[in-house]
Coordinates of C-alpha atoms in Angstrom, one line a residue:
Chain A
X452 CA 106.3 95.2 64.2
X453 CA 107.3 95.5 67.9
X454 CA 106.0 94.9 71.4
X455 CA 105.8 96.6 74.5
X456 CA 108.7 94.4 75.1
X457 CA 110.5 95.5 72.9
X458 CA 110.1 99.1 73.3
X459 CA 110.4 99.3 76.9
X460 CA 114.2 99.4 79.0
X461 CA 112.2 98.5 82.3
X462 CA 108.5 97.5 83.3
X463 CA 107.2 96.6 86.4
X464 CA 104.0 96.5 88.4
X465 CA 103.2 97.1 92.3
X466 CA 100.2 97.0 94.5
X467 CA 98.8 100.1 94.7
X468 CA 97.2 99.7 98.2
X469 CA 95.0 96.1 98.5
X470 CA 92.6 97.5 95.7
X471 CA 94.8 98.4 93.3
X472 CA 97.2 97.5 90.5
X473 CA 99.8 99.8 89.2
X474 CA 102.1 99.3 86.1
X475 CA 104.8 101.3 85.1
X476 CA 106.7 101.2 81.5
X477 CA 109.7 102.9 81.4
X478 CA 110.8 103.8 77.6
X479 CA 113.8 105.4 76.1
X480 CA 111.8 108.4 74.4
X481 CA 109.0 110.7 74.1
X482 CA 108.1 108.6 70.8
X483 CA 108.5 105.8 72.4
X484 CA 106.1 106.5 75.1
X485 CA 103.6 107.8 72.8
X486 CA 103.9 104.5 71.3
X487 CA 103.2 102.5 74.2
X488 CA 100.3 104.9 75.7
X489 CA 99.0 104.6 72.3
X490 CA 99.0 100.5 72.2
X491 CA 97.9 100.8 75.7
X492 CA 94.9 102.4 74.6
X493 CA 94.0 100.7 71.6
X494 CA 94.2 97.3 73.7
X495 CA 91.9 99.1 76.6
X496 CA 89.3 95.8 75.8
X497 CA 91.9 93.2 75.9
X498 CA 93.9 94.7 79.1
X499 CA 90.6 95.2 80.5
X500 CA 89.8 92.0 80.0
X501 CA 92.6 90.2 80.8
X502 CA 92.7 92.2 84.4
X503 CA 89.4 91.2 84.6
X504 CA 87.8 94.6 85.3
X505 CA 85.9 96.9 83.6
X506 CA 87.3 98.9 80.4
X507 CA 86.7 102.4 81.8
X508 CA 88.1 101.4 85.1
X509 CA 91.8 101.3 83.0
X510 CA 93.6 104.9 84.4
X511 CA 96.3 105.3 81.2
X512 CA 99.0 107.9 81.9
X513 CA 101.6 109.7 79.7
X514 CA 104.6 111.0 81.3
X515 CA 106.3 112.8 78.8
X516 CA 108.7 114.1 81.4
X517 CA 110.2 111.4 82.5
X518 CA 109.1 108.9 79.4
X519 CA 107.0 106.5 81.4
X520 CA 103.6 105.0 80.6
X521 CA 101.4 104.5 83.3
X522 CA 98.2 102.0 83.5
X523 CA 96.6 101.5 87.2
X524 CA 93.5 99.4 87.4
X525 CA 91.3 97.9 90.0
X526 CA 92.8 95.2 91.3
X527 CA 91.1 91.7 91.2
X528 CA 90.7 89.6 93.2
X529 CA 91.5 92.1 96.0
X530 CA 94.9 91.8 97.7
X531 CA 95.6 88.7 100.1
X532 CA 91.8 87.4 99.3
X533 CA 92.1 83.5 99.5
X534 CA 92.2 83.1 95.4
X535 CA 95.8 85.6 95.7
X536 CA 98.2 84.5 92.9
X537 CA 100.4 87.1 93.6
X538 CA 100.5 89.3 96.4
X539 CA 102.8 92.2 95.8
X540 CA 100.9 92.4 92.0
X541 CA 104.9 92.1 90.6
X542 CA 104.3 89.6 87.9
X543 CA 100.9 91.2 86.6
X544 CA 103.1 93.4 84.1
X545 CA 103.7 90.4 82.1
X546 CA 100.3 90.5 80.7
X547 CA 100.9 93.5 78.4
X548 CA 104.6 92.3 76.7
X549 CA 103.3 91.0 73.8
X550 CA 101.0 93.8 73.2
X551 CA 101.9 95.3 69.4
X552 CA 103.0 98.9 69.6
X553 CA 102.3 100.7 65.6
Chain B
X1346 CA 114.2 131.0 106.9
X1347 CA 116.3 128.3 107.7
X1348 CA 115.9 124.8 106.2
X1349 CA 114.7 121.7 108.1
X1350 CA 117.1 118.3 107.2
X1351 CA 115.7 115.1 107.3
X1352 CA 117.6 111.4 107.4
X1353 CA 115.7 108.5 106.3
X1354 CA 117.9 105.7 106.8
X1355 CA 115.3 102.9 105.5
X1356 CA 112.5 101.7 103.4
X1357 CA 111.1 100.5 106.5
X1358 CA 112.8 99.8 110.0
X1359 CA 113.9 96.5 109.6
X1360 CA 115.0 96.5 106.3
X1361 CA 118.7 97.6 107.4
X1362 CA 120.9 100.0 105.0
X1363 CA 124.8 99.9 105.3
X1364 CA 126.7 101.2 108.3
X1365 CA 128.7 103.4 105.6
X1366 CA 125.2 104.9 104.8
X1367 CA 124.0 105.4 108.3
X1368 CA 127.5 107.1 109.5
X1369 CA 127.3 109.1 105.9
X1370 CA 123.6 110.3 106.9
X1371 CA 124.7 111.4 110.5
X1372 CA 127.8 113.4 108.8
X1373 CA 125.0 115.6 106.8
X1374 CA 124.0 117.0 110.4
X1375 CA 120.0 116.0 110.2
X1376 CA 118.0 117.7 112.5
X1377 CA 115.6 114.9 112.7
X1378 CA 115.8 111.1 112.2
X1379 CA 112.6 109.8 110.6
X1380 CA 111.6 106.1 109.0
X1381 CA 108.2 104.4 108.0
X1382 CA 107.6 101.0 109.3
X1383 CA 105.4 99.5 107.8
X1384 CA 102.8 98.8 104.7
X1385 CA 99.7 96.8 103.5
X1386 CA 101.9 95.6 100.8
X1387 CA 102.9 91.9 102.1
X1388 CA 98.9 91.2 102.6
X1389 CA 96.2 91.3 105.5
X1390 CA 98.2 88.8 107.5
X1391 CA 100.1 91.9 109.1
X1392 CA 96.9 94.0 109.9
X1393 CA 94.6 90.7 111.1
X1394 CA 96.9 89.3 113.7
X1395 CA 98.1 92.6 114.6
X1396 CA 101.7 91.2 114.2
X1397 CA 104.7 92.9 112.5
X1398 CA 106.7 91.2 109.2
X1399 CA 110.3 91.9 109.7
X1400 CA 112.7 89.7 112.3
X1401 CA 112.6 91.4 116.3
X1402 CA 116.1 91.3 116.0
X1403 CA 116.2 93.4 112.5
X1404 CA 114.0 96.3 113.9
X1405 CA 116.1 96.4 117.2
X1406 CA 119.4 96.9 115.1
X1407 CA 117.9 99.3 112.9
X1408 CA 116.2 101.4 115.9
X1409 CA 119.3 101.0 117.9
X1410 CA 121.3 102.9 115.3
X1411 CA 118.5 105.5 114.6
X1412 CA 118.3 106.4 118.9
X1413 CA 122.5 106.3 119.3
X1414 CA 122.2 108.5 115.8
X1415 CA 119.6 110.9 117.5
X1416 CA 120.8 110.9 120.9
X1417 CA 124.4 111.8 119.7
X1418 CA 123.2 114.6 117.6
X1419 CA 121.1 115.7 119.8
X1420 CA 117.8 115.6 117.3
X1421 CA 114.5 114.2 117.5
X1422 CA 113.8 110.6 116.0
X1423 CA 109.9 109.5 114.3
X1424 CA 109.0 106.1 113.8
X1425 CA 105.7 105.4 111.5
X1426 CA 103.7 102.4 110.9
X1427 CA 105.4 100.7 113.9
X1428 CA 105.5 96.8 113.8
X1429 CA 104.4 96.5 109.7
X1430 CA 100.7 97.5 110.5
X1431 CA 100.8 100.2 113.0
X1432 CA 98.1 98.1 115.4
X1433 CA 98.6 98.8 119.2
X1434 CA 100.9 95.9 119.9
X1435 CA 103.1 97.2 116.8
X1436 CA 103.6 100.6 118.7
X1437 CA 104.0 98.8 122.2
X1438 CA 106.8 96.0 120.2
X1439 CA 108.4 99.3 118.8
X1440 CA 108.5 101.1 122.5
X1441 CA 109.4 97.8 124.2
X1442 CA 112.6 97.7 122.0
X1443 CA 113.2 101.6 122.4
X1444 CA 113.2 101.3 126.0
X1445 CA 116.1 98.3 125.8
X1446 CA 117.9 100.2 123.8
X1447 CA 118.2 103.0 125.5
X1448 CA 118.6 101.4 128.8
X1449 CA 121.5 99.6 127.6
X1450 CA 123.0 102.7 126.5
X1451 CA 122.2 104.7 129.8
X1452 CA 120.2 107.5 127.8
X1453 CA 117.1 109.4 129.2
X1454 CA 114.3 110.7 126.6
X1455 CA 110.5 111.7 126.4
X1456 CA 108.8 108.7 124.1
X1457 CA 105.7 109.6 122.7
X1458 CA 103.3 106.8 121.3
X1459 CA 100.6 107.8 119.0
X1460 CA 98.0 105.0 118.7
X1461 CA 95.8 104.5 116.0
X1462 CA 93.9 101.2 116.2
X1463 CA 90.1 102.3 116.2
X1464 CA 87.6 100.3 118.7
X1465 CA 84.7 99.1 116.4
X1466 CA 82.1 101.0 118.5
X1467 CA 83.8 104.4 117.3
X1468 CA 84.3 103.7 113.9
X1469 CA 80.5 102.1 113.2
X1470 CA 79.3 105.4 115.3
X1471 CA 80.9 107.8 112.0
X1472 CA 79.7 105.0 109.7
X1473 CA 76.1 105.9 111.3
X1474 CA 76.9 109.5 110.3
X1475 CA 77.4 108.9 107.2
X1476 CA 80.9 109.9 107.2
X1477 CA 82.6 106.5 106.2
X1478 CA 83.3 106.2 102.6
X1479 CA 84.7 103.9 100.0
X1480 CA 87.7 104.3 98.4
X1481 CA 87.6 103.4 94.7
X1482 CA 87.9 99.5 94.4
X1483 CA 87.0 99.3 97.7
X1484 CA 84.1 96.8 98.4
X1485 CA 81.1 97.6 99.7
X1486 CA 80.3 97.4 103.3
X1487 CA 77.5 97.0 105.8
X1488 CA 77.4 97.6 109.8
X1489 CA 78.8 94.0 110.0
X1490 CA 82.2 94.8 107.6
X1491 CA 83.5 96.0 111.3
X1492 CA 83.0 93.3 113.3
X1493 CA 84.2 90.8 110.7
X1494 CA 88.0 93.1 111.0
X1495 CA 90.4 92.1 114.0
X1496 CA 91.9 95.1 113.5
X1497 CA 91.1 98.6 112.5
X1498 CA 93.9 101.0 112.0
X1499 CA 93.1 104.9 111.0
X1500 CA 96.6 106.7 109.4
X1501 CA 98.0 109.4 111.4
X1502 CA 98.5 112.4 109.0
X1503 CA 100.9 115.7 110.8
X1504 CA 98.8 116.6 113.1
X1505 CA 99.3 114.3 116.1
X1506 CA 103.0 113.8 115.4
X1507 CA 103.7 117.7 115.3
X1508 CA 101.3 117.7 118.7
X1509 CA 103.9 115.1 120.2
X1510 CA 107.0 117.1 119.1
X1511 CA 105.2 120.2 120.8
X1512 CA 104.8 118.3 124.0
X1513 CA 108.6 118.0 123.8
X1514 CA 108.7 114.2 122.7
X1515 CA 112.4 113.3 122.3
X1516 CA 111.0 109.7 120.0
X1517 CA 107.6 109.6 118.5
X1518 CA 106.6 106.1 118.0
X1519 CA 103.6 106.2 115.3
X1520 CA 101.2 103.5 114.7
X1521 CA 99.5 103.3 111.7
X1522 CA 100.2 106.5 109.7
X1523 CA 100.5 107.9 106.0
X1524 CA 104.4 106.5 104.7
X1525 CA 105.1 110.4 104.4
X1526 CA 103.3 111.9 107.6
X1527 CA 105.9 110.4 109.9
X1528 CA 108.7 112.3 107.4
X1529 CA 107.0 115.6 106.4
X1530 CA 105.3 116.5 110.1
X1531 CA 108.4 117.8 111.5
X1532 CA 110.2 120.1 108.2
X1533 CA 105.8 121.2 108.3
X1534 CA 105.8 122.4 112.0
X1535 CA 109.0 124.4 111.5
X1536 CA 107.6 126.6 108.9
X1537 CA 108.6 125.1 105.6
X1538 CA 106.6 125.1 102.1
X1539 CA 104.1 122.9 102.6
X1540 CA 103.2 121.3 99.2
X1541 CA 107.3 120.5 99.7
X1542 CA 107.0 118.6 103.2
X1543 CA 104.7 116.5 101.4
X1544 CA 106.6 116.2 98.1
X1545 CA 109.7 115.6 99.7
X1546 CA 108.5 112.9 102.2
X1547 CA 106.7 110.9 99.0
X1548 CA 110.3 111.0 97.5
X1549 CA 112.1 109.6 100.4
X1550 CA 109.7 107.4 102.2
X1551 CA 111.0 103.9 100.8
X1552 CA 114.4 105.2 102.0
X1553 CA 117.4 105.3 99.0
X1554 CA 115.1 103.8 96.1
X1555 CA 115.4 107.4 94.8
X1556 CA 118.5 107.2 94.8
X1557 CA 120.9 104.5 92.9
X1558 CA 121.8 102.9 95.9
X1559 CA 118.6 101.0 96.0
X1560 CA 117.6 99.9 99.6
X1561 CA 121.2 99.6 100.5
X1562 CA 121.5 103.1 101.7
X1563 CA 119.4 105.7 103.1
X1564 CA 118.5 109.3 101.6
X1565 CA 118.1 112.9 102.7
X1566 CA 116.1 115.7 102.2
X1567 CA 116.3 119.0 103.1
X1568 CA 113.1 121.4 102.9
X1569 CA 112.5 125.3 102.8
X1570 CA 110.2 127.9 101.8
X1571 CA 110.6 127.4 98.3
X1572 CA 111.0 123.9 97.7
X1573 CA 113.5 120.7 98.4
X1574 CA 116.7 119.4 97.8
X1575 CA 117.0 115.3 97.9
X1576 CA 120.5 113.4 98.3
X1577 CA 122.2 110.9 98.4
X1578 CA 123.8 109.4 101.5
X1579 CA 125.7 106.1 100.4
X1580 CA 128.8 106.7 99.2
X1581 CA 129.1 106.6 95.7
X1582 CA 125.9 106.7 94.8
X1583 CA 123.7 109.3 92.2
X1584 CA 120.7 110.6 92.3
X1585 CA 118.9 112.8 89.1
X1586 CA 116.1 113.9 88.6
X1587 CA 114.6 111.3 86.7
X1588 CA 114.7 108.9 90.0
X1589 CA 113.3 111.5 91.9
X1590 CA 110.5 111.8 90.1
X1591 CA 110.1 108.9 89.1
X1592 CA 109.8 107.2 92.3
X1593 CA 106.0 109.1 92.7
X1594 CA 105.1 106.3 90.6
X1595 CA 106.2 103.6 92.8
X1596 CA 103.1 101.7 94.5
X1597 CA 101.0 104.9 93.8
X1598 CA 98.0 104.6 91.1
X1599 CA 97.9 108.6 90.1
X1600 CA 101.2 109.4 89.3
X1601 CA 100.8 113.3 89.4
X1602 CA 98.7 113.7 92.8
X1603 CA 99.2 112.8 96.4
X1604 CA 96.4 113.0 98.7
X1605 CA 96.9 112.7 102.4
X1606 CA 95.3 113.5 105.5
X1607 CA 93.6 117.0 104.5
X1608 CA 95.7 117.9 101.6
X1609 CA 96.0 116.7 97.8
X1610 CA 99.7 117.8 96.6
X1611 CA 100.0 118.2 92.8
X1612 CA 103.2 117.7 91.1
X1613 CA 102.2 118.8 87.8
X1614 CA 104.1 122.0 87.5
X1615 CA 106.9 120.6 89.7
X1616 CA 110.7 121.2 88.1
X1617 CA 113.2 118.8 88.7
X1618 CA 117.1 120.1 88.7
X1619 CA 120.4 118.2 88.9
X1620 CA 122.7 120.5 91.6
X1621 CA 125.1 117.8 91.3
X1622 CA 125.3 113.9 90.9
X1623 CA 124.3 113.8 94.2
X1624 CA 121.8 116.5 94.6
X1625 CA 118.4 117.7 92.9
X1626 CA 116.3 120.5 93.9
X1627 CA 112.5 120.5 93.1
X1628 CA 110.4 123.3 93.5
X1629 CA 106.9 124.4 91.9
X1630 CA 104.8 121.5 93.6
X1631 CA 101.3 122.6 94.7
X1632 CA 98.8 122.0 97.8
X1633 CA 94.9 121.8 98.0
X1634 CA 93.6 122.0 101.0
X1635 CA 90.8 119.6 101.8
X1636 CA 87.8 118.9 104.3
X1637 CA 90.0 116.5 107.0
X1638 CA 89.5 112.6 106.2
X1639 CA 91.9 109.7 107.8
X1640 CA 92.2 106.4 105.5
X1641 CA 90.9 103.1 107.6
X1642 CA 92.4 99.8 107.1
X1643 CA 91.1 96.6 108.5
X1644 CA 91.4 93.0 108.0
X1645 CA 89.6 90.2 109.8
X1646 CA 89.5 86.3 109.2
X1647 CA 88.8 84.4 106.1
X1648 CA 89.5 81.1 107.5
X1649 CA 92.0 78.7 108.6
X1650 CA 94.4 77.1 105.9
X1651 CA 96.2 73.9 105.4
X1652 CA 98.6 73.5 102.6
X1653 CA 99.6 70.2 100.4
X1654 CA 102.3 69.8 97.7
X1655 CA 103.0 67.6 95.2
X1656 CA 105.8 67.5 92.8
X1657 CA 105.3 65.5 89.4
X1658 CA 107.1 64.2 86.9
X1659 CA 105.2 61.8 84.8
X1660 CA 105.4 62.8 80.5
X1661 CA 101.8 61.8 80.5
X1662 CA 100.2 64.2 83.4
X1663 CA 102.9 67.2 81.7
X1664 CA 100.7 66.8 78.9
X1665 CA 97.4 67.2 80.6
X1666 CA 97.9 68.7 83.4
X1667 CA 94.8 70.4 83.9
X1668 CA 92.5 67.3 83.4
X1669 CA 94.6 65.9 86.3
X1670 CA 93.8 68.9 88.5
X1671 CA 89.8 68.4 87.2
X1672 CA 89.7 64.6 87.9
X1673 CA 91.8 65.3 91.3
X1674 CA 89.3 67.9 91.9
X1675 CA 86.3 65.4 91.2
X1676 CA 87.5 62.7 92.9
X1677 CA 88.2 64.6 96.2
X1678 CA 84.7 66.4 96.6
X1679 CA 83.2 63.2 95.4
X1680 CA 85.0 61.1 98.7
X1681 CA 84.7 64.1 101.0
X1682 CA 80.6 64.3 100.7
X1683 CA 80.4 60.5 101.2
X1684 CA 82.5 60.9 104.5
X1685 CA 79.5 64.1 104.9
X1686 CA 81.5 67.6 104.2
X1687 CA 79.8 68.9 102.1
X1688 CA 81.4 71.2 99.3
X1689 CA 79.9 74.1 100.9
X1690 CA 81.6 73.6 103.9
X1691 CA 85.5 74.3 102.6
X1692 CA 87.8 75.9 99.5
X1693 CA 90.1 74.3 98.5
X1694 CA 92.5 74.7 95.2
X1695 CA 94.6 72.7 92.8
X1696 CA 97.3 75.3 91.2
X1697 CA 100.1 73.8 89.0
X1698 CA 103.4 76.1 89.7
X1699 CA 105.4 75.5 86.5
X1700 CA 102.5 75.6 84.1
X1701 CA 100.2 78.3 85.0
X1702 CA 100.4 79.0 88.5
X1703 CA 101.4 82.3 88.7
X1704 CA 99.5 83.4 86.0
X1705 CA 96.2 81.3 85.8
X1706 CA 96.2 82.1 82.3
X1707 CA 96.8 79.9 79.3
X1708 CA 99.7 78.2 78.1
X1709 CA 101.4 78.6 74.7
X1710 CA 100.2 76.1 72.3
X1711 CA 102.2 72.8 72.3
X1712 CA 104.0 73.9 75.9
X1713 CA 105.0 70.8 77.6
X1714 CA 106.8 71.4 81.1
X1715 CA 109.5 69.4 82.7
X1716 CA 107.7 69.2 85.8
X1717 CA 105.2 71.0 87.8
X1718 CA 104.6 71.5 91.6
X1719 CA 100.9 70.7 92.1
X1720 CA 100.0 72.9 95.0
X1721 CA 96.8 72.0 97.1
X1722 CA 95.2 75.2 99.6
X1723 CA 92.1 74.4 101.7
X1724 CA 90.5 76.9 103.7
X1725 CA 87.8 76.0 106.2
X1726 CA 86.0 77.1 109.2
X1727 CA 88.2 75.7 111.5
X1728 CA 92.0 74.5 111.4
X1729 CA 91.3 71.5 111.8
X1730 CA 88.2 71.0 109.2
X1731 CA 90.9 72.4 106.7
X1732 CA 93.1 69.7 107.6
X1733 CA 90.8 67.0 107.6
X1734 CA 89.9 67.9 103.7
X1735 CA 93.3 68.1 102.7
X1736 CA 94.4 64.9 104.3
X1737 CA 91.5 63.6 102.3
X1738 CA 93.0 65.1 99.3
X1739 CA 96.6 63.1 100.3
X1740 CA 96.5 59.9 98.7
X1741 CA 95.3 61.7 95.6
X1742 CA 97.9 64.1 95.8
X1743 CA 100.2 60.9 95.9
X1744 CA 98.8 58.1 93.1
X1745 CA 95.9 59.7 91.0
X1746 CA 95.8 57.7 88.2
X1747 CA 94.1 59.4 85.2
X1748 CA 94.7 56.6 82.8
X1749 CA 92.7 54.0 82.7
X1750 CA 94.6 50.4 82.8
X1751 CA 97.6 51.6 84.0
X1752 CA 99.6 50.7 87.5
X1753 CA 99.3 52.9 90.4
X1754 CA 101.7 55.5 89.7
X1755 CA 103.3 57.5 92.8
X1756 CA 104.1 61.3 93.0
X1757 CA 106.7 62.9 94.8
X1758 CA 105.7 64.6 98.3
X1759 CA 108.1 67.0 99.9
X1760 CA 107.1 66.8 103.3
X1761 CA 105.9 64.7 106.1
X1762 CA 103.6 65.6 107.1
X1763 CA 102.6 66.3 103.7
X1764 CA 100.3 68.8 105.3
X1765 CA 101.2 72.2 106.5
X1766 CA 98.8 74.3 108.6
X1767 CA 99.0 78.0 107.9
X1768 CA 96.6 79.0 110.6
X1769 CA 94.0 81.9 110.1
X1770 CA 94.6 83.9 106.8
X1771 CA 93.0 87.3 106.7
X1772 CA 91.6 89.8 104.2
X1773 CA 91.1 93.3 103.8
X1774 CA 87.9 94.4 104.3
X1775 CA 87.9 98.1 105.0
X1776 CA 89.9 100.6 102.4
X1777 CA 87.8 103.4 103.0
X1778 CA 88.3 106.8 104.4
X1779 CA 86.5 108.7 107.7
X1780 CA 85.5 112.3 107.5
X1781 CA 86.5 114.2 111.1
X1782 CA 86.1 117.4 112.8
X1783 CA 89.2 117.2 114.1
X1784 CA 93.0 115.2 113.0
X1785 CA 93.4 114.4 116.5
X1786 CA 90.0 112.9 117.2
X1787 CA 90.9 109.4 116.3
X1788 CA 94.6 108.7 118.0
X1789 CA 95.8 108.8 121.6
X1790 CA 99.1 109.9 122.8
X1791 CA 100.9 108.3 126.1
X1792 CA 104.3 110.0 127.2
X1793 CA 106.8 107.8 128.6
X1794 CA 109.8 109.2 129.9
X1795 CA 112.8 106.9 130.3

């Protein structure tokens, strides 16, 4: 059994503007990054959840090409607003390492 | 046709890249200097107050090198996003410095500034219209949303940069403007594919993160009518296709599409090829044209701050150090509403950094920590309301004892004061876009010439 971190060679995640989060996995094949799309859409609750936002809000992307799965989510609370924990969204990814890839 | 060259020297002026870099980059014979300045990324604080992030000093030496750079090869330099936000006094910092420099080097050139900051009057007039909308995530805003912003900023797409280079501006100082606008306007008035302009300048606007050099060195890019070929300036350093493509991920939520000012690139059918270790071509991007929108930002205050910090120790509070934080909390609303503020009247928050500050989330079972910085934010009405509270808060912050029966115990302050006063803090409060008739209808442009 193995996690997104162990799959993954990099992850990282970035404001994507104030309203947005955006996560990138970098993997070290297609399988790979099938596998992580795959967790990352069976755990669409628990990411949701853990984000706080809503399930269907979750944008999950497969890029075959250059083997990177991609989640970008609302981002809450909104950049900068008083209850900010982080403000460049660079430690969010951490939420999604022990996250079981089949 | 003939290809248009572009230099990016930097992620953002201010940022600096080597002097190896820069003197490789002017050795590739650019025919136009270009960098972005600026981002919402470091918060509202840059948009509210209208002020710019990096060090005066920093953007002077990175300008100065980009205006000697231009002036010796005889191109045209663009500057975009001056002074982190793009805000008026951004593009006036930006010119101020531009004049210095090229009054200490005896060099005469035509400076265009493009403003962009909106007047409230203009932009609640188009919300009227119906022609202001939400981006996704964006909240939801009334007539009052634009009073409550200090500052509203629109982003310059092409248009009024390409305008400027018309008007035979040697310098284009841009405020607030798309990061790739300020890099694809010039390669786009010259004629080449325009799907590519726009690629091209997505790839290179955070300077040589495509490359390997990281934000030591700069990059370059060089556009036709087919497609675009991105290198690598530092010596030494690679690029390859996979960090060309995949830096369209980087701060972007849809990794396929770029929309800007009118346009929506798609990079679906886009091929990436190695020419060398230094060079990748890309061709097969595609454009969509679309009905002409800008993107407004704006930021107003959420308050005034003032900031207490306790570090602590104690085995017995690392155990329960949440029940601390809830009898700290307690205690202090409890003694600020018999001294009559009310809990209305303030924020404030307890966050433990070395437990689950960062995070908020819970702790592993059984996780003890060493020690924990107790951190204490109050935001008020006024600066000194918030620093009334939190000196309230102080001798808590010092000797809250949560165990009955035993002595006073003492934690361990950092500072004195202990308090810190952060002055007004700001939040976003407009994302959304504004549907024109026109790209130039919401930016001026003043000609200097020096």
């Amino acid at each position: 059994m193995s996690t997104v971190e162990d799959v993954v060679s990099y992850i990282r995640s970035k404001n994507a503007g104030p309203f947005w989060l955006t996560i990138d996995a970098f993997c070290q094949n297609i399988a790979d990054t099938k596998k992580v799309v795959a967790a990352f859409e069976r755990e669409r609750i628990f990411i949701a959840k853990s984000f706080q936002v809503k399930p269907e809000d979750l944008e999950i992307y497969c890029l075959e090409a250059i083997q990177v799965a991609k989640i970008s989510l609302p981002r809450n609370p909104i950049e900068g607003s008083r209850n900010e924990r982080d403000m460049h969204g660079g430690q969010q990814y951490v939420s999604l390492l022990d996250i079981v890839c089949e | 046709m003939e290809s248009v060259k572009v230099f990016v020297p930097y992620g953002a002026v201010g940022l600096n890249c080597t002097q190896e870099a820069f003197e490789a980059g002017l050795l590739m014979k650019p025919d136009i200097i270009s960098s972005d300045a600026g981002s919402t990324d470091s918060g509202p604080y840059y948009l509210g107050s209208g002020h710019g992030k990096y060090a005066i000093e920093d953007v002077k030496r990175d300008l100065k090198r980009m205006v000697l750079g231009a002036d010796k090869l005889k191109i045209p330099m663009t500057v975009g996003t001056a002074g982190t936000c793009g805000s008026d006094e951004g593009v006036d910092t930006v010119y101020q410095l531009i004049v210095e420099i090229c009054q200490e080097a005896g060099i005469h050139k035509k400076i265009a500034k493009i403003y962009s900051q909106q007047d409230r009057k203009t932009i609640k007039q188009k919300y009227h219209e119906d022609k202001v909308q939400g981006l996704h995530g964006a909240p939801v805003i009334t007539e009052a949303t634009f009073d409550e912003c200090e500052t509203i900023v629109a982003l310059l797409g092409a248009e009024p940069y390409q305008e400027a280079f018309k008007n035979g501006a040697d310098i284009i100082i841009g405020g607030r403007s798309t990061d790739t606008a300020v890099i694809a306007a010039y390669p786009l008035l010259k004629g080449c594919d325009p799907a590519s302009c726009w690629h091209a300048a997505k790839t290179v606007e955070c300077g040589g993160v495509c490359t390997s050099a990281g934000l030591q060195g700069g990059v370059f890019m060089e556009v036709d009518d087919k497609g675009f070929t991105i290198r690598a300036v530092q010596p030494q350093s690679t690029v390859s296709p996979y960090s060309v493509s995949a830096h369209l991920l980087y701060e972007n939520a849809n990794p396929v599409q770029l929309t800007e000012p009118g346009i929506r690139i798609d990079t679906k059918n886009a091929k990436y090829s190695a020419l060398s270790d230094t060079a990748v071509r890309v061709e097969g991007t595609t454009i969509e044209y679309l009905p002409y929108t800008m993107k407004l930002e704006g930021a107003g205050i959420a308050g005034f701050q003032t900031v207490s910090m306790a570090g602590i120790r104690d085995r017995k509070i690392m155990n329960e150090p949440l029940q601390w934080i809830d009898e700290v909390s307690e205690a202090g609303i409890e003694k600020l509403e018999k001294a009559g503020i009310s809990k209305e009247s303030y924020d404030f928050w307890l966050r433990p950094y070395g437990y689950n500050g960062v995070s908020g989330m819970a702790v592993p079972e059984d996780y003890v920590p060493n020690e924990i910085l107790m951190m204490l934010t109050v935001t008020a009405k006024t600066q000194e309301l918030a620093t009334q509270i939190a000196k309230a808060f102080n001798p808590l912050l010092l000797h809250y004892n949560m165990f009955a029966g035993k002595q006073m115990p003492s934690f361990a302050f950092i500072f004195s004061p202990a308090e810190m006063e952060r002055g007004a803090i700001y939040e976003f409060k407009l994302y959304h876009t504004v549907l024109l008739d026109d790209p130039m209808e919401l930016c001026r442009i003043v000609y200097e010439t020096i």
